[in-house]
Each structure stands twice: as structure tokens, then as C-alpha cells.
Coordinates of C-alpha atoms and ligand atoms in Angstrom, one line a residue:
M1 CA 89.2 253.9 229.5
S2 CA 88.2 250.4 228.3
L3 CA 89.2 246.9 229.1
S4 CA 89.8 244.5 226.3
H5 CA 88.6 241.0 226.7
S6 CA 89.7 238.2 224.4
I7 CA 89.7 234.4 224.5
N8 CA 92.9 232.8 223.4
R9 CA 93.4 229.3 222.0
R10 CA 93.8 227.9 225.5
N11 CA 90.5 229.2 226.6
F12 CA 91.8 231.8 229.0
L13 CA 90.0 235.1 229.5
R14 CA 92.4 238.0 229.2
I15 CA 91.4 241.1 231.1
S16 CA 93.7 244.1 230.8
G17 CA 96.8 242.1 231.0
A18 CA 95.6 239.6 233.7
T19 CA 94.8 236.1 232.5
V20 CA 92.1 234.2 234.2
A21 CA 91.6 230.5 233.5
V22 CA 88.2 229.5 232.2
A23 CA 89.6 226.2 230.9
A24 CA 87.4 224.5 228.3
S25 CA 84.8 227.1 229.1
G26 CA 83.4 227.5 225.6
L27 CA 83.5 231.2 226.1
T28 CA 84.4 231.7 222.4
G29 CA 83.4 234.2 219.8
F30 CA 84.0 237.3 221.8
S31 CA 87.5 238.3 220.5
S32 CA 86.3 241.5 218.8
Q33 CA 84.1 242.6 221.7
V34 CA 85.1 245.3 224.1
L35 CA 83.5 246.2 227.4
A36 CA 83.4 249.8 228.6
F37 CA 85.0 250.2 232.0
G38 CA 82.3 250.5 234.7
Q39 CA 79.6 249.4 232.3
Q40 CA 76.6 248.2 234.3
S41 CA 75.4 244.6 234.1
T42 CA 72.0 244.2 232.4
I43 CA 71.2 241.3 234.8
I44 CA 68.8 242.4 237.5
L45 CA 66.2 240.9 239.8
P46 CA 62.9 242.3 238.6
A47 CA 60.4 243.4 241.3
L48 CA 57.6 241.0 242.1
P49 CA 54.4 242.1 240.2
Y50 CA 52.4 241.9 243.5
A51 CA 52.8 241.7 247.2
E52 CA 54.3 238.6 248.7
N53 CA 50.9 237.7 250.3
A54 CA 48.8 238.4 247.2
L55 CA 48.6 234.8 246.2
E56 CA 47.2 233.5 249.5
P57 CA 45.6 231.2 250.5
Y58 CA 46.8 229.2 247.5
I59 CA 50.5 230.1 247.8
S60 CA 51.6 231.5 251.2
A61 CA 53.5 234.7 251.7
K62 CA 56.3 232.6 253.3
T63 CA 56.6 230.5 250.1
V64 CA 56.6 233.5 247.8
S65 CA 59.1 235.3 250.0
I66 CA 61.6 232.4 250.1
H67 CA 61.0 231.5 246.5
Y68 CA 61.6 235.1 245.3
N69 CA 64.2 236.4 247.8
K70 CA 66.2 233.2 248.1
H71 CA 65.8 231.0 245.0
H72 CA 65.1 233.6 242.3
A73 CA 67.5 236.2 243.8
G74 CA 70.0 233.4 244.2
Y75 CA 70.0 232.5 240.5
V76 CA 70.4 236.2 239.6
A77 CA 73.3 236.7 242.1
N78 CA 75.0 233.5 240.9
L79 CA 74.7 234.6 237.3
R80 CA 76.1 238.0 237.9
S81 CA 79.0 236.5 239.7
L82 CA 79.7 233.9 236.9
I83 CA 79.6 236.5 234.1
A84 CA 81.2 239.5 235.8
G85 CA 83.9 240.9 233.5
T86 CA 82.9 238.8 230.5
P87 CA 80.9 240.0 227.4
Y88 CA 77.9 238.2 228.8
D89 CA 77.7 240.9 231.5
V90 CA 76.1 243.4 229.1
M91 CA 74.1 240.9 227.1
P92 CA 70.3 240.6 227.4
L93 CA 69.3 237.6 229.5
K94 CA 67.6 235.8 226.6
D95 CA 70.8 236.1 224.5
I96 CA 72.9 234.6 227.3
I97 CA 70.5 231.7 227.5
K98 CA 70.5 231.1 223.7
R99 CA 74.3 231.3 223.5
T100 CA 74.9 228.9 226.4
A101 CA 72.1 226.4 225.7
G102 CA 73.2 222.8 225.0
K103 CA 76.8 223.4 226.2
S104 CA 78.8 222.0 229.1
L105 CA 81.1 223.1 231.9
L106 CA 81.0 226.8 232.6
P107 CA 78.5 227.7 229.9
K108 CA 76.2 225.1 231.3
L109 CA 76.5 226.6 234.7
I110 CA 75.8 230.1 233.2
F111 CA 72.9 228.7 231.3
N112 CA 71.3 227.0 234.4
N113 CA 71.4 230.3 236.4
A114 CA 70.4 232.5 233.5
A115 CA 67.5 230.3 232.5
Q116 CA 66.3 229.9 236.1
A117 CA 66.4 233.7 236.4
W118 CA 64.3 234.1 233.3
N119 CA 61.9 231.3 234.1
H120 CA 61.1 232.7 237.5
S121 CA 60.4 236.2 236.2
F122 CA 58.0 234.5 233.6
Y123 CA 56.5 232.4 236.4
W124 CA 55.6 235.4 238.6
D125 CA 53.9 237.1 235.6
S126 CA 52.1 233.8 234.9
L127 CA 50.3 234.1 238.2
K128 CA 47.9 236.8 239.4
P129 CA 45.4 237.1 242.3
G130 CA 41.8 236.7 241.2
A131 CA 42.7 234.8 238.1
G132 CA 42.3 231.1 237.1
D133 CA 38.7 230.2 236.6
K134 CA 37.6 233.7 237.6
A135 CA 39.2 235.0 234.4
P136 CA 39.3 232.1 232.0
P137 CA 40.8 232.3 228.5
S138 CA 38.8 234.3 226.0
G139 CA 39.2 235.8 222.6
Y140 CA 42.0 234.7 220.4
L141 CA 43.5 232.4 223.1
L142 CA 40.2 230.6 223.6
K143 CA 40.0 230.1 219.8
L144 CA 43.5 228.5 219.8
I145 CA 42.5 226.2 222.7
R146 CA 39.3 225.1 221.0
R147 CA 41.1 224.6 217.7
D148 CA 44.0 222.6 219.1
F149 CA 42.4 220.9 222.2
G150 CA 38.6 220.9 221.6
H151 CA 37.6 222.8 224.7
F152 CA 39.1 224.6 227.8
S153 CA 37.4 222.6 230.6
N154 CA 34.8 219.9 230.3
P155 CA 33.1 219.2 233.6
T156 CA 31.8 215.8 232.4
K157 CA 33.0 212.8 234.4
N158 CA 32.0 209.1 234.4
N159 CA 30.7 207.3 237.5
K160 CA 34.3 206.7 238.7
G161 CA 34.9 210.4 238.8
E162 CA 37.2 210.2 235.8
W163 CA 37.3 212.9 233.1
I164 CA 35.6 211.5 230.0
K165 CA 37.1 213.9 227.5
P166 CA 39.9 215.9 229.2
G167 CA 40.0 219.5 228.0
F168 CA 42.9 221.9 227.9
K169 CA 42.9 222.7 231.6
Q170 CA 42.9 219.0 232.6
K171 CA 45.7 218.2 230.2
L172 CA 47.7 221.0 231.6
F173 CA 47.1 219.7 235.1
D174 CA 48.0 216.1 234.1
A175 CA 51.3 217.3 232.4
A176 CA 52.2 219.2 235.6
K177 CA 51.3 216.4 237.9
G178 CA 53.1 213.8 235.8
H179 CA 56.4 215.6 235.2
F180 CA 59.1 213.6 237.0
G181 CA 61.4 215.6 239.2
S182 CA 62.2 219.3 239.1
G183 CA 61.0 221.4 236.1
W184 CA 58.4 223.5 234.5
V185 CA 55.1 223.0 232.7
W186 CA 54.5 225.4 229.8
V187 CA 51.8 226.5 227.4
V188 CA 53.6 227.3 224.2
L189 CA 53.0 228.1 220.5
N190 CA 55.1 226.1 218.1
K191 CA 56.5 227.4 214.8
Q192 CA 53.2 226.6 213.0
R193 CA 51.4 228.6 215.8
K194 CA 49.8 225.5 217.1
L195 CA 49.1 225.5 220.8
E196 CA 51.0 222.9 222.9
I197 CA 51.5 221.8 226.5
I198 CA 55.1 220.8 227.3
T199 CA 57.2 220.2 230.3
T200 CA 61.0 221.0 230.7
S201 CA 63.4 219.6 233.2
N202 CA 65.6 221.6 235.6
A203 CA 66.2 225.0 233.9
D204 CA 65.3 224.3 230.3
V205 CA 63.3 226.9 228.4
P206 CA 61.1 226.5 225.3
F207 CA 62.5 229.4 223.3
T208 CA 65.8 227.6 222.7
Q209 CA 63.7 225.0 220.8
G210 CA 61.8 227.5 218.7
L211 CA 58.8 227.5 220.9
K212 CA 57.0 230.6 222.1
P213 CA 56.1 230.4 225.8
L214 CA 52.7 231.8 226.8
C215 CA 52.7 231.0 230.5
V216 CA 54.4 228.6 232.9
I217 CA 54.0 226.8 236.2
D218 CA 57.0 226.0 238.4
V219 CA 56.9 222.4 239.5
W220 CA 60.2 222.4 241.5
E221 CA 59.4 221.3 245.0
H222 CA 60.5 224.7 246.4
A223 CA 57.4 226.2 244.7
Y224 CA 55.0 224.3 247.0
Y225 CA 56.7 222.2 249.7
L226 CA 56.3 224.6 252.5
D227 CA 52.6 224.8 251.9
H228 CA 51.7 221.3 250.7
Q229 CA 54.8 219.2 251.4
N230 CA 54.8 216.4 248.7
K231 CA 51.2 217.1 247.5
R232 CA 52.0 218.7 244.2
V233 CA 48.4 218.2 243.1
D234 CA 47.1 220.5 245.9
Y235 CA 49.4 223.3 244.7
L236 CA 48.4 222.7 241.0
N237 CA 44.7 222.9 241.9
G238 CA 45.2 226.2 243.7
V239 CA 47.2 227.6 240.8
L240 CA 45.0 226.4 237.9
D241 CA 41.7 227.2 239.6
N242 CA 42.7 230.6 241.1
L243 CA 46.0 232.0 240.0
I244 CA 47.0 231.2 236.5
N245 CA 47.1 234.4 234.5
W246 CA 45.4 233.8 231.2
D247 CA 45.5 237.5 230.3
F248 CA 49.3 237.2 230.3
A249 CA 49.1 234.1 228.2
A250 CA 46.7 235.8 225.8
K251 CA 49.1 238.8 225.5
N252 CA 52.0 236.5 224.7
S253 CA 49.9 234.5 222.1
L254 CA 49.6 237.7 220.0
A255 CA 53.4 238.3 219.9
K256 CA 55.5 237.1 217.0
I257 CA 57.5 233.9 217.6
Ligands
FE2_301 FE1 61.2 228.0 241.4

């Protein structure tokens, strides 16, 4: 048994005879697709790659627990609810994000929850206990950093305590500190395989702009407010000195864009 889904000219989703309004949804292009009855959604909440207390003392178990079990899980649950019974339901998460990027209304709502689900999985993998300066970039990633940023971390400061020649790590810190409002700071490779540091607002992701993400830091307040209140820099120092997973970034740097 199967259920046919089609979008008619009035933007209604027809499911086995029942018509559900998704007015002006932009859910177009699926007229030839058919979902198998009972087919399982591909959208899941991946397990955390470590225990909830593994990032202490820099990120508390309470923060990780709420961040993962409430925020991340909430985006996944919202997304599953929004796409239930639509062709998005059996689509890989990245494809959902690409197909809804830059749209409005319902596709925008789907995009926000899908991208936040993907971003958070990537964020958990971008952190690791015993990382940061204990396992700094090496090999090919370090070559990219030296080629495109001069050096990873220059300890030289002037008599005012200011960085004389900010290196890659300092520029990453500055980008994360300076991002206004909720968002993400990313290390990416562009189409010319040049290393860049970028920030995105809200749920936006680099790969919809042709950029390959290597690692990310969540700078939404929910990532640090329980531990540091409004002091984002304290969170960033803990992450960049102790948790950022350069091995994960290095692995991603070797993948094709
Ligand atoms: Fe978050």
C-alpha cells in the first residue's frame, strides 16, 4: 500500500484523498514522488559523542544536558512534526536544508529547524575533551592555516596586552566574540580551497553558500548562559583553549567540497 502525495496549483498537500492546506508553502516539485506507507523518517537525534559531563569544567553537564536534550532535541522534534507525511520525511537532512534555504513561510520554518538540527550535531563533533591547545592543528590543516593566516597562534603582545599580529586562533576568537546576536562561527574551506573564518546568524549554514564547514562554535546564548551568563568571552576561551576538536576539522578539510 502506498500514499500518493501531490501539490496542486493552490499549494495544498493531497494525502490519500484528504487535502491539507499548506498555503503558499513553496512545497513544490514533489508531484511525481510517492512515499511508502509506514516508511520511517530519516530525521533522528544522533547520540552525543561523549558523556554530558565530559566537557567540564569549561562547559557544565547541566548546560550540555539542556542544550542537547531540550534545544537540539527540540529542533529535531519540531522538524519531524513539520515534515511528517511530506516527501521531506524520507530526505537526508542536508537535502532538506538545501531545498528550503532562502525561502519563506513554511519552508523557512522547516529550514530553521533542519539547519539547527544539523548545526548542533556538527557542533557536538567540533568539541572534544582534552582538545584545543592540547591537540592543536597539525599536518595538512596546519599547512592551510599557515598559508592563509600566517600562523596558528602568536603569543606576542605589545605593552598594552594587545595582540601584535593576530594569528588564526585569535581571529577565530575575535569573530566569535564580535558576532552580533545568535549564530555560529565557522572554519570553512571556500570553492578555491582557501581557509576562511565566517559567522552565520540564527540557523544559517555554510554549505548552502558553497562553503565546506570544518568545525563550528555555537554562539547562541543558550550555549553558555547557564555557566557564564553574558560573558561570551569566558565560554570562548574555554572552548578554544581546551575543547575545539582540530582532529575533526582536519578530517573535514580532506573531504571534497
Ligand atoms: Fe545551540
